[in-house]
Amino acid sequence: MAKLDLDELPPELVGYVSPRARLTFPPQGHTSDVAFADDGGRVVVVKRCAHPVYLDWLRRERAALRALARSGLPIPRFIAYAEAEKTGQPVGWLLMSHLAGTPFLHAAIDAVPAQRELMFRRLGELARRLHATRVPLGLEREGSWLSRQIEQARMNLPWCDGTAGELAELGRSRPAAMRETLIHGDLALDNVLVDERGELRLIDWADGGPGDPRHDIALALRTKPELELSAAARDAFFSGYGTAAFDDVTCAWFVRLYDFF
């Protein structure tokens, strides 16, 4: 991804980030350019995106962070958003607070088994808290989440990792719908941070909104090939979540659906 330069900030965002801030560039995916702007210990996360598909994701993340600002969930604080044109194309800029921590999966790999089980119990507790949070105004959606996701997967076929045949099979084997809750929508363990006290935070909220909670759980428990999750750690997660474990076939269905996104 391209490196950010604070001189490129849209004028309406200049007052939120000091021109003296020191920029560092964290590991990141392929959807946005990201920098941490550190001005004497006050750190602002700067995300920039120009790709039409991913720009929509950035707009959705802005909407989710604003809607969830008073939820009490451990998420970044929305600061500001603006769009500007570059070579005739809109470019989105999102500013949010920085949350300290190590990606959960990395920390779990380094942990001894007892520590890892405690981490997954805390992750289950956080998922339960998330799914018990009321869906705020502004994040409601029409129709069922499962139907929306399968239709979106069909639209993603030109660029995603899934195939038309795989998607047809997912349609035939889709699980029965269940009551929708607030979900993160991309609860892969790179989007969960753990700080030095073991507290967990959730980042990357582009898919936040009403949905099937099994999707979050399936992604949270998808640790291979980096980590073979023990039965004890899996049980610890569901102990924290407060329900019986979901069956492996259902979890695998949601992981397969994720290939289309």
PDB file of C-alpha atoms in Angstrom:
ATOM      1  CA  MET A   1       0.000   0.000   0.000  1.00  0.00           C
ATOM      2  CA  ALA A   2       1.098   3.623  -0.541  1.00  0.00           C
ATOM      3  CA  LYS A   3       2.616   5.591   2.327  1.00  0.00           C
ATOM      4  CA  LEU A   4       0.602   8.508   3.700  1.00  0.00           C
ATOM      5  CA  ASP A   5       1.805  12.088   3.879  1.00  0.00           C
ATOM      6  CA  LEU A   6       0.029  14.523   6.219  1.00  0.00           C
ATOM      7  CA  ASP A   7       0.414  17.250   3.591  1.00  0.00           C
ATOM      8  CA  GLU A   8      -2.253  15.383   1.616  1.00  0.00           C
ATOM      9  CA  LEU A   9      -4.934  15.660   4.341  1.00  0.00           C
ATOM     10  CA  PRO A  10      -8.143  17.370   3.177  1.00  0.00           C
ATOM     11  CA  PRO A  11      -8.360  20.907   4.628  1.00  0.00           C
ATOM     12  CA  GLU A  12     -11.274  20.034   6.924  1.00  0.00           C
ATOM     13  CA  LEU A  13      -9.130  17.411   8.711  1.00  0.00           C
ATOM     14  CA  VAL A  14      -5.950  19.442   9.194  1.00  0.00           C
ATOM     15  CA  GLY A  15      -7.001  20.696  12.629  1.00  0.00           C
ATOM     16  CA  TYR A  16      -7.319  17.159  13.991  1.00  0.00           C
ATOM     17  CA  VAL A  17      -3.745  16.026  13.299  1.00  0.00           C
ATOM     18  CA  SER A  18      -0.656  18.023  14.209  1.00  0.00           C
ATOM     19  CA  PRO A  19       1.668  18.694  11.267  1.00  0.00           C
ATOM     20  CA  ARG A  20       4.492  17.841  13.702  1.00  0.00           C
ATOM     21  CA  ALA A  21       3.134  14.340  14.312  1.00  0.00           C
ATOM     22  CA  ARG A  22       5.517  11.457  13.709  1.00  0.00           C
ATOM     23  CA  LEU A  23       4.106   8.867  11.327  1.00  0.00           C
ATOM     24  CA  THR A  24       4.536   5.125  11.682  1.00  0.00           C
ATOM     25  CA  PHE A  25       3.048   2.567   9.344  1.00  0.00           C
ATOM     26  CA  PRO A  26       1.614  -0.604  10.870  1.00  0.00           C
ATOM     27  CA  PRO A  27       1.227  -3.910   9.025  1.00  0.00           C
ATOM     28  CA  GLN A  28      -1.990  -3.693   7.043  1.00  0.00           C
ATOM     29  CA  GLY A  29      -4.129  -5.398   4.454  1.00  0.00           C
ATOM     30  CA  HIS A  30      -4.983  -4.297   0.945  1.00  0.00           C
ATOM     31  CA  THR A  31      -8.056  -2.140   1.479  1.00  0.00           C
ATOM     32  CA  SER A  32      -6.679   1.126   2.912  1.00  0.00           C
ATOM     33  CA  ASP A  33      -3.475   3.032   3.538  1.00  0.00           C
ATOM     34  CA  VAL A  34      -2.975   3.354   7.306  1.00  0.00           C
ATOM     35  CA  ALA A  35      -0.683   5.454   9.487  1.00  0.00           C
ATOM     36  CA  PHE A  36      -0.357   6.226  13.191  1.00  0.00           C
ATOM     37  CA  ALA A  37       0.210   9.960  13.728  1.00  0.00           C
ATOM     38  CA  ASP A  38       1.935  10.440  17.104  1.00  0.00           C
ATOM     39  CA  ASP A  39       2.119  13.969  18.522  1.00  0.00           C
ATOM     40  CA  GLY A  40       3.849  13.649  21.881  1.00  0.00           C
ATOM     41  CA  GLY A  41       1.889  10.567  22.932  1.00  0.00           C
ATOM     42  CA  ARG A  42      -1.464  11.560  21.423  1.00  0.00           C
ATOM     43  CA  VAL A  43      -1.919   9.069  18.612  1.00  0.00           C
ATOM     44  CA  VAL A  44      -4.463   9.375  15.807  1.00  0.00           C
ATOM     45  CA  VAL A  45      -5.097   6.595  13.308  1.00  0.00           C
ATOM     46  CA  VAL A  46      -5.312   7.895   9.735  1.00  0.00           C
ATOM     47  CA  LYS A  47      -6.924   5.667   7.084  1.00  0.00           C
ATOM     48  CA  ARG A  48      -7.083   6.612   3.422  1.00  0.00           C
ATOM     49  CA  CYS A  49      -8.845   4.755   0.620  1.00  0.00           C
ATOM     50  CA  ALA A  50      -9.493   5.452  -3.053  1.00  0.00           C
ATOM     51  CA  HIS A  51     -10.553   2.063  -4.456  1.00  0.00           C
ATOM     52  CA  PRO A  52     -14.324   2.266  -5.160  1.00  0.00           C
ATOM     53  CA  VAL A  53     -15.180  -1.012  -3.360  1.00  0.00           C
ATOM     54  CA  TYR A  54     -12.966  -0.356  -0.372  1.00  0.00           C
ATOM     55  CA  LEU A  55     -14.011   3.288  -0.163  1.00  0.00           C
ATOM     56  CA  ASP A  56     -17.527   2.023   0.537  1.00  0.00           C
ATOM     57  CA  TRP A  57     -16.055  -0.107   3.336  1.00  0.00           C
ATOM     58  CA  LEU A  58     -14.378   2.984   4.796  1.00  0.00           C
ATOM     59  CA  ARG A  59     -17.685   4.865   4.701  1.00  0.00           C
ATOM     60  CA  ARG A  60     -19.367   1.955   6.455  1.00  0.00           C
ATOM     61  CA  GLU A  61     -16.674   1.906   9.135  1.00  0.00           C
ATOM     62  CA  ARG A  62     -17.251   5.616   9.733  1.00  0.00           C
ATOM     63  CA  ALA A  63     -20.987   4.976  10.091  1.00  0.00           C
ATOM     64  CA  ALA A  64     -20.449   2.071  12.508  1.00  0.00           C
ATOM     65  CA  LEU A  65     -18.010   3.948  14.743  1.00  0.00           C
ATOM     66  CA  ARG A  66     -20.328   6.941  14.942  1.00  0.00           C
ATOM     67  CA  ALA A  67     -23.392   4.818  15.656  1.00  0.00           C
ATOM     68  CA  LEU A  68     -21.602   2.782  18.346  1.00  0.00           C
ATOM     69  CA  ALA A  69     -19.901   5.726  20.061  1.00  0.00           C
ATOM     70  CA  ARG A  70     -22.050   5.376  23.197  1.00  0.00           C
ATOM     71  CA  SER A  71     -22.296   1.587  23.204  1.00  0.00           C
ATOM     72  CA  GLY A  72     -19.583   1.094  25.808  1.00  0.00           C
ATOM     73  CA  LEU A  73     -17.854  -1.446  23.571  1.00  0.00           C
ATOM     74  CA  PRO A  74     -14.020  -1.312  23.442  1.00  0.00           C
ATOM     75  CA  ILE A  75     -13.713   0.236  19.984  1.00  0.00           C
ATOM     76  CA  PRO A  76     -11.877   3.194  18.430  1.00  0.00           C
ATOM     77  CA  ARG A  77     -13.357   6.640  18.959  1.00  0.00           C
ATOM     78  CA  PHE A  78     -14.477   8.320  15.739  1.00  0.00           C
ATOM     79  CA  ILE A  79     -12.724  11.663  15.246  1.00  0.00           C
ATOM     80  CA  ALA A  80     -13.491  12.926  11.744  1.00  0.00           C
ATOM     81  CA  TYR A  81     -14.075  11.938   8.130  1.00  0.00           C
ATOM     82  CA  ALA A  82     -13.717  13.740   4.815  1.00  0.00           C
ATOM     83  CA  GLU A  83     -13.502  12.986   1.119  1.00  0.00           C
ATOM     84  CA  ALA A  84     -11.514  14.783  -1.545  1.00  0.00           C
ATOM     85  CA  GLU A  85     -10.956  14.208  -5.235  1.00  0.00           C
ATOM     86  CA  LYS A  86      -7.700  13.053  -6.775  1.00  0.00           C
ATOM     87  CA  THR A  87      -7.431  12.643 -10.542  1.00  0.00           C
ATOM     88  CA  GLY A  88     -11.206  12.774 -10.716  1.00  0.00           C
ATOM     89  CA  GLN A  89     -11.768   9.979  -8.176  1.00  0.00           C
ATOM     90  CA  PRO A  90     -13.054  10.373  -4.590  1.00  0.00           C
ATOM     91  CA  VAL A  91     -10.581   9.566  -1.825  1.00  0.00           C
ATOM     92  CA  GLY A  92     -11.854   8.935   1.700  1.00  0.00           C
ATOM     93  CA  TRP A  93      -9.971   9.850   4.883  1.00  0.00           C
ATOM     94  CA  LEU A  94     -11.013   8.497   8.292  1.00  0.00           C
ATOM     95  CA  LEU A  95      -9.497   9.661  11.588  1.00  0.00           C
ATOM     96  CA  MET A  96     -10.008   7.671  14.780  1.00  0.00           C
ATOM     97  CA  SER A  97      -8.362   7.094  18.130  1.00  0.00           C
ATOM     98  CA  HIS A  98      -5.555   4.587  18.456  1.00  0.00           C
ATOM     99  CA  LEU A  99      -6.048   1.478  20.578  1.00  0.00           C
ATOM    100  CA  ALA A 100      -2.894  -0.088  21.972  1.00  0.00           C
ATOM    101  CA  GLY A 101      -2.451  -3.827  21.794  1.00  0.00           C
ATOM    102  CA  THR A 102      -1.129  -6.873  19.991  1.00  0.00           C
ATOM    103  CA  PRO A 103      -3.253  -8.840  17.503  1.00  0.00           C
ATOM    104  CA  PHE A 104      -5.000 -11.575  19.471  1.00  0.00           C
ATOM    105  CA  LEU A 105      -3.785 -14.437  17.303  1.00  0.00           C
ATOM    106  CA  HIS A 106      -0.126 -13.436  17.694  1.00  0.00           C
ATOM    107  CA  ALA A 107      -0.529 -13.194  21.459  1.00  0.00           C
ATOM    108  CA  ALA A 108      -2.357 -16.545  21.610  1.00  0.00           C
ATOM    109  CA  ILE A 109       0.424 -18.275  19.677  1.00  0.00           C
ATOM    110  CA  ASP A 110       3.006 -16.984  22.179  1.00  0.00           C
ATOM    111  CA  ALA A 111       0.899 -17.853  25.255  1.00  0.00           C
ATOM    112  CA  VAL A 112       1.222 -21.020  27.321  1.00  0.00           C
ATOM    113  CA  PRO A 113      -1.899 -23.244  27.259  1.00  0.00           C
ATOM    114  CA  ALA A 114      -3.400 -21.931  30.508  1.00  0.00           C
ATOM    115  CA  GLN A 115      -2.961 -18.323  29.384  1.00  0.00           C
ATOM    116  CA  ARG A 116      -4.409 -19.156  25.972  1.00  0.00           C
ATOM    117  CA  GLU A 117      -7.508 -20.691  27.545  1.00  0.00           C
ATOM    118  CA  LEU A 118      -8.015 -17.537  29.635  1.00  0.00           C
ATOM    119  CA  MET A 119      -7.636 -15.402  26.506  1.00  0.00           C
ATOM    120  CA  PHE A 120     -10.302 -17.387  24.666  1.00  0.00           C
ATOM    121  CA  ARG A 121     -12.625 -17.225  27.646  1.00  0.00           C
ATOM    122  CA  ARG A 122     -12.274 -13.425  27.625  1.00  0.00           C
ATOM    123  CA  LEU A 123     -12.883 -13.421  23.885  1.00  0.00           C
ATOM    124  CA  GLY A 124     -16.090 -15.384  24.423  1.00  0.00           C
ATOM    125  CA  GLU A 125     -17.165 -12.896  27.098  1.00  0.00           C
ATOM    126  CA  LEU A 126     -16.508 -10.008  24.723  1.00  0.00           C
ATOM    127  CA  ALA A 127     -18.471 -11.715  21.928  1.00  0.00           C
ATOM    128  CA  ARG A 128     -21.388 -12.225  24.336  1.00  0.00           C
ATOM    129  CA  ARG A 129     -21.244  -8.540  25.305  1.00  0.00           C
ATOM    130  CA  LEU A 130     -21.109  -7.504  21.659  1.00  0.00           C
ATOM    131  CA  HIS A 131     -24.054  -9.682  20.656  1.00  0.00           C
ATOM    132  CA  ALA A 132     -26.102  -8.416  23.595  1.00  0.00           C
ATOM    133  CA  THR A 133     -25.620  -4.778  22.538  1.00  0.00           C
ATOM    134  CA  ARG A 134     -28.643  -3.177  20.902  1.00  0.00           C
ATOM    135  CA  VAL A 135     -28.259  -2.425  17.198  1.00  0.00           C
ATOM    136  CA  PRO A 136     -28.128   1.393  17.135  1.00  0.00           C
ATOM    137  CA  LEU A 137     -30.121   3.635  14.850  1.00  0.00           C
ATOM    138  CA  GLY A 138     -28.359   4.052  11.550  1.00  0.00           C
ATOM    139  CA  LEU A 139     -27.077   0.479  11.317  1.00  0.00           C
ATOM    140  CA  GLU A 140     -30.375  -1.292  10.642  1.00  0.00           C
ATOM    141  CA  ARG A 141     -30.633  -3.309   7.412  1.00  0.00           C
ATOM    142  CA  GLU A 142     -33.535  -4.573   5.301  1.00  0.00           C
ATOM    143  CA  GLY A 143     -33.998  -8.325   4.870  1.00  0.00           C
ATOM    144  CA  SER A 144     -32.113 -11.205   6.448  1.00  0.00           C
ATOM    145  CA  TRP A 145     -28.346 -11.106   6.885  1.00  0.00           C
ATOM    146  CA  LEU A 146     -27.898 -14.554   5.334  1.00  0.00           C
ATOM    147  CA  SER A 147     -29.730 -13.560   2.167  1.00  0.00           C
ATOM    148  CA  ARG A 148     -27.843 -10.275   1.918  1.00  0.00           C
ATOM    149  CA  GLN A 149     -24.488 -12.013   2.343  1.00  0.00           C
ATOM    150  CA  ILE A 150     -25.168 -14.645  -0.300  1.00  0.00           C
ATOM    151  CA  GLU A 151     -26.318 -11.989  -2.759  1.00  0.00           C
ATOM    152  CA  GLN A 152     -23.237  -9.871  -2.006  1.00  0.00           C
ATOM    153  CA  ALA A 153     -21.033 -12.955  -2.419  1.00  0.00           C
ATOM    154  CA  ARG A 154     -22.536 -13.413  -5.896  1.00  0.00           C
ATOM    155  CA  MET A 155     -21.617  -9.817  -6.734  1.00  0.00           C
ATOM    156  CA  ASN A 156     -18.083 -10.399  -5.402  1.00  0.00           C
ATOM    157  CA  LEU A 157     -17.388 -13.401  -7.650  1.00  0.00           C
ATOM    158  CA  PRO A 158     -15.293 -11.410 -10.190  1.00  0.00           C
ATOM    159  CA  TRP A 159     -12.623 -10.625  -7.605  1.00  0.00           C
ATOM    160  CA  CYS A 160     -12.999 -12.879  -4.545  1.00  0.00           C
ATOM    161  CA  ASP A 161     -11.386 -16.261  -3.755  1.00  0.00           C
ATOM    162  CA  GLY A 162     -14.647 -18.217  -3.975  1.00  0.00           C
ATOM    163  CA  THR A 163     -16.138 -19.804  -7.105  1.00  0.00           C
ATOM    164  CA  ALA A 164     -19.659 -19.920  -8.520  1.00  0.00           C
ATOM    165  CA  GLY A 165     -19.856 -23.649  -7.831  1.00  0.00           C
ATOM    166  CA  GLU A 166     -18.829 -23.202  -4.206  1.00  0.00           C
ATOM    167  CA  LEU A 167     -21.372 -20.437  -3.784  1.00  0.00           C
ATOM    168  CA  ALA A 168     -24.131 -22.637  -5.225  1.00  0.00           C
ATOM    169  CA  GLU A 169     -23.252 -25.339  -2.709  1.00  0.00           C
ATOM    170  CA  LEU A 170     -23.345 -22.777   0.125  1.00  0.00           C
ATOM    171  CA  GLY A 171     -26.815 -21.757  -1.026  1.00  0.00           C
ATOM    172  CA  ARG A 172     -28.013 -25.359  -0.944  1.00  0.00           C
ATOM    173  CA  SER A 173     -26.533 -26.059   2.501  1.00  0.00           C
ATOM    174  CA  ARG A 174     -27.211 -22.746   4.215  1.00  0.00           C
ATOM    175  CA  PRO A 175     -28.107 -23.129   7.889  1.00  0.00           C
ATOM    176  CA  ALA A 176     -31.489 -22.213   9.266  1.00  0.00           C
ATOM    177  CA  ALA A 177     -31.729 -18.551  10.184  1.00  0.00           C
ATOM    178  CA  MET A 178     -31.496 -17.533  13.815  1.00  0.00           C
ATOM    179  CA  ARG A 179     -32.255 -14.321  15.668  1.00  0.00           C
ATOM    180  CA  GLU A 180     -29.983 -11.556  14.440  1.00  0.00           C
ATOM    181  CA  THR A 181     -27.901  -9.468  16.832  1.00  0.00           C
ATOM    182  CA  LEU A 182     -25.314  -6.753  16.564  1.00  0.00           C
ATOM    183  CA  ILE A 183     -22.216  -8.380  15.064  1.00  0.00           C
ATOM    184  CA  HIS A 184     -18.729  -7.181  14.228  1.00  0.00           C
ATOM    185  CA  GLY A 185     -18.926  -8.924  10.872  1.00  0.00           C
ATOM    186  CA  ASP A 186     -15.169  -9.561  10.492  1.00  0.00           C
ATOM    187  CA  LEU A 187     -14.163 -11.004  13.838  1.00  0.00           C
ATOM    188  CA  ALA A 188     -10.956 -12.525  12.507  1.00  0.00           C
ATOM    189  CA  LEU A 189      -8.392 -12.505  15.296  1.00  0.00           C
ATOM    190  CA  ASP A 190      -6.267  -9.842  13.595  1.00  0.00           C
ATOM    191  CA  ASN A 191      -9.152  -7.473  14.353  1.00  0.00           C
ATOM    192  CA  VAL A 192      -9.006  -8.216  18.092  1.00  0.00           C
ATOM    193  CA  LEU A 193      -6.261  -6.502  20.082  1.00  0.00           C
ATOM    194  CA  VAL A 194      -5.040  -7.609  23.507  1.00  0.00           C
ATOM    195  CA  ASP A 195      -3.140  -5.168  25.706  1.00  0.00           C
ATOM    196  CA  GLU A 196      -0.534  -5.875  28.384  1.00  0.00           C
ATOM    197  CA  ARG A 197      -3.275  -6.310  31.023  1.00  0.00           C
ATOM    198  CA  GLY A 198      -5.140  -8.835  28.883  1.00  0.00           C
ATOM    199  CA  GLU A 199      -7.964  -6.423  27.994  1.00  0.00           C
ATOM    200  CA  LEU A 200      -9.467  -6.887  24.526  1.00  0.00           C
ATOM    201  CA  ARG A 201     -10.418  -4.261  21.935  1.00  0.00           C
ATOM    202  CA  LEU A 202     -12.152  -4.541  18.542  1.00  0.00           C
ATOM    203  CA  ILE A 203     -10.993  -2.706  15.408  1.00  0.00           C
ATOM    204  CA  ASP A 204     -11.993  -2.606  11.701  1.00  0.00           C
ATOM    205  CA  TRP A 205     -15.759  -2.060  11.847  1.00  0.00           C
ATOM    206  CA  ALA A 206     -16.731  -1.866   8.167  1.00  0.00           C
ATOM    207  CA  ASP A 207     -19.079  -4.863   8.528  1.00  0.00           C
ATOM    208  CA  GLY A 208     -20.579  -3.923  11.883  1.00  0.00           C
ATOM    209  CA  GLY A 209     -24.378  -4.103  12.081  1.00  0.00           C
ATOM    210  CA  PRO A 210     -27.216  -6.595  12.518  1.00  0.00           C
ATOM    211  CA  GLY A 211     -26.338 -10.116  11.483  1.00  0.00           C
ATOM    212  CA  ASP A 212     -25.934 -13.754  12.365  1.00  0.00           C
ATOM    213  CA  PRO A 213     -23.822 -14.098  15.537  1.00  0.00           C
ATOM    214  CA  ARG A 214     -22.555 -17.488  14.358  1.00  0.00           C
ATOM    215  CA  HIS A 215     -20.523 -15.658  11.724  1.00  0.00           C
ATOM    216  CA  ASP A 216     -18.540 -13.789  14.386  1.00  0.00           C
ATOM    217  CA  ILE A 217     -17.995 -16.968  16.378  1.00  0.00           C
ATOM    218  CA  ALA A 218     -16.857 -19.010  13.380  1.00  0.00           C
ATOM    219  CA  LEU A 219     -14.260 -16.383  12.454  1.00  0.00           C
ATOM    220  CA  ALA A 220     -13.095 -15.938  16.041  1.00  0.00           C
ATOM    221  CA  LEU A 221     -12.378 -19.674  16.265  1.00  0.00           C
ATOM    222  CA  ARG A 222     -10.656 -19.867  12.851  1.00  0.00           C
ATOM    223  CA  THR A 223      -7.023 -20.126  13.971  1.00  0.00           C
ATOM    224  CA  LYS A 224      -5.459 -22.553  11.456  1.00  0.00           C
ATOM    225  CA  PRO A 225      -2.870 -22.853  10.045  1.00  0.00           C
ATOM    226  CA  GLU A 226      -1.097 -20.585  12.526  1.00  0.00           C
ATOM    227  CA  LEU A 227      -2.552 -22.193  15.645  1.00  0.00           C
ATOM    228  CA  GLU A 228      -4.179 -25.546  16.372  1.00  0.00           C
ATOM    229  CA  LEU A 229      -6.941 -24.610  18.790  1.00  0.00           C
ATOM    230  CA  SER A 230      -7.216 -27.078  21.649  1.00  0.00           C
ATOM    231  CA  ALA A 231     -10.536 -28.454  22.844  1.00  0.00           C
ATOM    232  CA  ALA A 232      -9.879 -26.759  26.183  1.00  0.00           C
ATOM    233  CA  ALA A 233      -9.431 -23.325  24.555  1.00  0.00           C
ATOM    234  CA  ARG A 234     -12.568 -23.823  22.442  1.00  0.00           C
ATOM    235  CA  ASP A 235     -14.524 -24.869  25.538  1.00  0.00           C
ATOM    236  CA  ALA A 236     -13.180 -21.804  27.362  1.00  0.00           C
ATOM    237  CA  PHE A 237     -14.511 -19.566  24.581  1.00  0.00           C
ATOM    238  CA  PHE A 238     -18.026 -21.010  24.827  1.00  0.00           C
ATOM    239  CA  SER A 239     -17.877 -20.915  28.621  1.00  0.00           C
ATOM    240  CA  GLY A 240     -17.261 -17.175  28.330  1.00  0.00           C
ATOM    241  CA  TYR A 241     -19.902 -16.820  25.632  1.00  0.00           C
ATOM    242  CA  GLY A 242     -22.452 -18.617  27.760  1.00  0.00           C
ATOM    243  CA  THR A 243     -23.881 -21.150  25.300  1.00  0.00           C
ATOM    244  CA  ALA A 244     -23.169 -24.672  24.155  1.00  0.00           C
ATOM    245  CA  ALA A 245     -20.586 -24.948  21.383  1.00  0.00           C
ATOM    246  CA  PHE A 246     -21.812 -24.601  17.818  1.00  0.00           C
ATOM    247  CA  ASP A 247     -21.292 -27.672  15.677  1.00  0.00           C
ATOM    248  CA  ASP A 248     -18.277 -27.832  13.378  1.00  0.00           C
ATOM    249  CA  VAL A 249     -20.378 -28.104  10.196  1.00  0.00           C
ATOM    250  CA  THR A 250     -22.152 -24.807  10.909  1.00  0.00           C
ATOM    251  CA  CYS A 251     -18.900 -23.039  11.801  1.00  0.00           C
ATOM    252  CA  ALA A 252     -17.291 -24.359   8.610  1.00  0.00           C
ATOM    253  CA  TRP A 253     -20.199 -22.995   6.522  1.00  0.00           C
ATOM    254  CA  PHE A 254     -19.600 -19.462   7.772  1.00  0.00           C
ATOM    255  CA  VAL A 255     -15.844 -19.743   7.233  1.00  0.00           C
ATOM    256  CA  ARG A 256     -16.460 -20.868   3.636  1.00  0.00           C
ATOM    257  CA  LEU A 257     -18.781 -17.913   3.106  1.00  0.00           C
ATOM    258  CA  TYR A 258     -15.987 -15.622   4.298  1.00  0.00           C
ATOM    259  CA  ASP A 259     -13.912 -16.646   1.236  1.00  0.00           C
ATOM    260  CA  PHE A 260     -16.252 -14.511  -0.874  1.00  0.00           C
ATOM    261  CA  PHE A 261     -15.402 -11.342   1.061  1.00  0.00           C
TER     262      PHE A 261
END
